[in-house]
Backbone as JSON, one array per atom type, in Angstrom:
{
  "sequence": "EETIDWSERRRHERIRATGRNLQMLVDGSAHSFALRNLSAGGLMGDAPVGLAPNAALQVRFEGGIIVPARVRWIEGDLLGLAF",
  "N": [[18.98, -9.03, 41.16], [16.73, -8.43, 38.55], [17.37, -8.02, 35.11], [16.08, -5.96, 32.62], [15.46, -6.23, 29.21], [15.02, -3.69, 27.36], [14.98, -3.21, 24.62], [13.64, -5.32, 23.57], [11.05, -5.05, 24.34], [8.4, -4.83, 22.82], [5.42, -3.72, 21.34], [4.25, -4.67, 19.03], [4.81, -7.45, 16.79], [7.85, -7.7, 14.95], [8.63, -7.75, 11.47], [11.06, -8.83, 9.32], [12.25, -6.84, 6.67], [14.18, -6.39, 4.82], [15.58, -5.33, 1.78], [13.35, -4.26, 0.62], [12.08, -1.31, -0.79], [10.69, 1.81, -0.07], [8.67, 4.82, -0.29], [9.05, 7.96, 1.27], [7.1, 10.62, 2.15], [7.71, 13.88, 2.53], [6.75, 16.97, 3.43], [5.43, 17.08, 0.96], [7.39, 16.3, -0.86], [8.86, 13.43, -2.39], [10.88, 10.79, -1.14], [12.95, 8.13, -1.62], [13.54, 5.22, 0.38], [15.28, 2.62, 2.15], [13.75, -0.14, 3.58], [13.96, -1.7, 6.73], [12.77, -3.2, 8.88], [9.37, -4.06, 9.76], [6.25, -3.41, 11.37], [2.93, -3.64, 12.78], [2.72, -1.28, 14.16], [4.71, 0.47, 13.29], [7.88, 1.23, 11.63], [11.32, 0.43, 10.81], [13.93, 2.02, 9.13], [16.27, 3.17, 6.58], [17.46, 6.44, 6.96], [16.5, 8.84, 4.76], [16.52, 11.62, 4.44], [17.28, 14.71, 6.17], [15.74, 14.59, 9.14], [13.82, 15.35, 12.04], [13.19, 14.11, 15.38], [9.8, 13.35, 16.08], [8.8, 14.55, 13.79], [6.29, 14.94, 11.35], [5.13, 12.89, 8.67], [4.53, 11.03, 5.63], [4.21, 7.64, 4.59], [4.65, 5.9, 1.62], [3.49, 2.95, 0.54], [4.06, -0.18, -1.34], [1.89, -0.5, -4.08], [0.67, 1.88, -3.72], [-0.5, 2.63, -1.3], [-0.88, 4.99, 1.22], [0.33, 5.99, 4.32], [0.0, 7.85, 7.3], [2.68, 8.95, 9.43], [5.05, 9.29, 12.21], [8.24, 10.48, 13.12], [9.96, 8.64, 15.46], [12.47, 8.02, 16.52], [15.95, 8.65, 15.79], [18.98, 7.26, 14.84], [22.12, 7.46, 13.96], [22.33, 6.47, 10.67], [19.85, 5.39, 10.62], [16.26, 5.25, 11.19], [13.28, 5.34, 13.21], [9.9, 4.94, 12.69], [6.58, 5.68, 13.75], [3.34, 4.52, 13.27]],
  "CA": [[18.14, -8.05, 40.5], [16.42, -8.86, 37.18], [17.67, -7.03, 34.08], [15.03, -5.92, 31.59], [15.95, -5.87, 27.88], [14.01, -2.78, 26.84], [14.94, -3.29, 23.17], [12.71, -6.42, 23.17], [9.68, -4.75, 24.85], [7.69, -4.27, 21.68], [3.98, -3.91, 21.32], [3.9, -5.45, 17.8], [5.87, -8.27, 16.23], [8.59, -7.13, 13.79], [8.83, -8.6, 10.3], [12.21, -8.35, 8.57], [11.8, -6.35, 5.39], [15.37, -6.0, 4.08], [15.42, -5.48, 0.33], [12.17, -3.5, 0.15], [12.24, 0.14, -0.81], [9.43, 2.54, -0.02], [8.82, 6.27, -0.38], [8.67, 8.8, 2.4], [6.62, 11.93, 1.63], [8.02, 14.89, 3.53], [6.3, 18.25, 2.9], [5.08, 16.95, -0.46], [8.5, 15.72, -1.67], [9.04, 11.97, -2.24], [12.24, 10.36, -0.91], [13.02, 6.68, -1.49], [14.35, 4.72, 1.49], [15.33, 1.15, 2.33], [13.04, -0.62, 4.77], [14.7, -2.75, 7.47], [11.74, -4.08, 9.45], [8.03, -3.49, 9.73], [5.27, -4.0, 12.26], [1.66, -2.93, 12.7], [2.85, -0.01, 14.82], [5.72, 1.34, 12.71], [8.93, 0.61, 10.87], [12.69, 0.96, 10.89], [14.52, 2.09, 7.78], [17.38, 4.09, 6.38], [16.99, 7.85, 6.96], [16.86, 9.43, 3.47], [16.67, 13.09, 4.51], [17.44, 15.2, 7.52], [14.46, 14.68, 9.86], [13.92, 15.48, 13.5], [12.2, 13.33, 16.09], [8.42, 13.86, 16.13], [8.41, 15.12, 12.5], [5.17, 14.25, 10.69], [5.35, 12.58, 7.25], [3.68, 9.93, 5.12], [4.94, 6.58, 3.96], [3.94, 5.3, 0.49], [3.82, 1.52, 0.4], [3.78, -0.75, -2.64], [0.44, -0.46, -4.38], [0.19, 3.26, -3.55], [-1.1, 2.89, 0.0], [-0.18, 6.05, 1.95], [0.05, 5.91, 5.76], [0.66, 8.89, 8.08], [3.65, 8.46, 10.41], [5.86, 10.27, 12.93], [9.59, 10.02, 13.51], [10.08, 8.38, 16.9], [13.88, 8.1, 16.88], [16.97, 8.63, 14.77], [20.24, 6.81, 15.36], [23.02, 7.33, 12.81], [21.64, 6.5, 9.39], [18.57, 4.67, 10.77], [15.21, 5.95, 11.89], [12.12, 4.59, 13.56], [8.67, 5.66, 12.47], [5.4, 5.13, 14.36], [2.09, 4.78, 12.51]],
  "C": [[17.95, -8.44, 39.03], [16.74, -7.68, 36.2], [16.63, -7.1, 32.99], [15.7, -5.47, 30.29], [14.89, -5.01, 27.24], [13.91, -2.82, 25.33], [13.94, -4.37, 22.7], [11.3, -6.17, 23.71], [8.91, -4.06, 23.76], [6.23, -4.62, 21.73], [3.55, -4.8, 20.16], [5.1, -6.28, 17.35], [6.52, -7.61, 15.01], [8.72, -8.17, 12.71], [10.03, -8.0, 9.55], [11.74, -7.97, 7.16], [12.97, -5.87, 4.54], [15.15, -6.28, 2.61], [14.21, -4.77, -0.23], [12.49, -2.02, 0.23], [10.85, 0.79, -0.88], [9.71, 4.02, -0.28], [8.31, 6.93, 0.85], [8.27, 10.16, 1.79], [6.76, 12.94, 2.76], [7.71, 16.26, 2.86], [6.03, 18.19, 1.38], [6.16, 16.38, -1.36], [8.68, 14.21, -1.34], [10.54, 11.66, -2.11], [12.23, 8.83, -0.77], [13.91, 6.31, -0.29], [14.23, 3.22, 1.59], [14.68, 0.81, 3.63], [13.85, -1.71, 5.4], [13.77, -3.73, 8.13], [10.43, -3.3, 9.58], [7.16, -4.17, 10.74], [3.95, -3.21, 12.09], [1.77, -1.53, 13.24], [3.88, 0.94, 14.24], [6.74, 0.58, 11.89], [10.27, 1.17, 11.22], [13.25, 0.93, 9.48], [15.68, 3.06, 7.76], [16.78, 5.53, 6.31], [17.42, 8.52, 5.68], [17.13, 10.93, 3.49], [16.81, 13.49, 5.96], [16.07, 15.4, 8.19], [14.74, 14.82, 11.35], [12.9, 14.6, 14.17], [10.87, 14.09, 16.2], [7.97, 14.51, 14.82], [7.27, 14.28, 11.89], [5.51, 14.07, 9.21], [4.38, 11.49, 6.86], [4.61, 8.9, 4.51], [4.06, 6.01, 2.83], [4.41, 3.87, 0.32], [3.59, 1.07, -1.05], [2.29, -0.72, -2.89], [-0.15, 0.91, -4.17], [-0.46, 3.57, -2.23], [-0.25, 3.92, 0.75], [-0.66, 6.04, 3.42], [0.72, 7.07, 6.49], [1.55, 8.3, 9.15], [4.33, 9.61, 11.1], [7.21, 9.65, 13.18], [9.66, 9.86, 15.0], [11.54, 8.46, 17.37], [14.75, 8.11, 15.65], [18.27, 8.24, 15.43], [21.18, 6.55, 14.2], [22.21, 7.47, 11.54], [20.29, 5.81, 9.42], [17.54, 5.54, 11.49], [14.09, 4.99, 12.19], [10.89, 5.48, 13.37], [7.54, 4.93, 13.2], [4.19, 5.52, 13.49], [0.99, 5.21, 13.49]]
}
C-alpha cells in the first residue's frame, strides 16, 4: 500500500523567508511577526497574537502592500495563513 505524504501536497511552491518580518493587521491593530515561508497561496509564520482558525485579517508586506488573509491552521507558536 502506497503512503501519501500529505505535508508535501501543496498547490504552490514554498519559498523560505526566514529573517523577514511583516505586520499582521487584526481588527485594525498592527502586530509584527516573523515570516517562515511564503507562497502564492499563503504563508507560515510565528503567531503574534491569539487567533482562531478561519479568522480574517490582513498582512502588510514590505512596501506597504496589504493582502487579505485567513488563518488556516495554528500549531504551537506557528500559524498558516491563506491568501
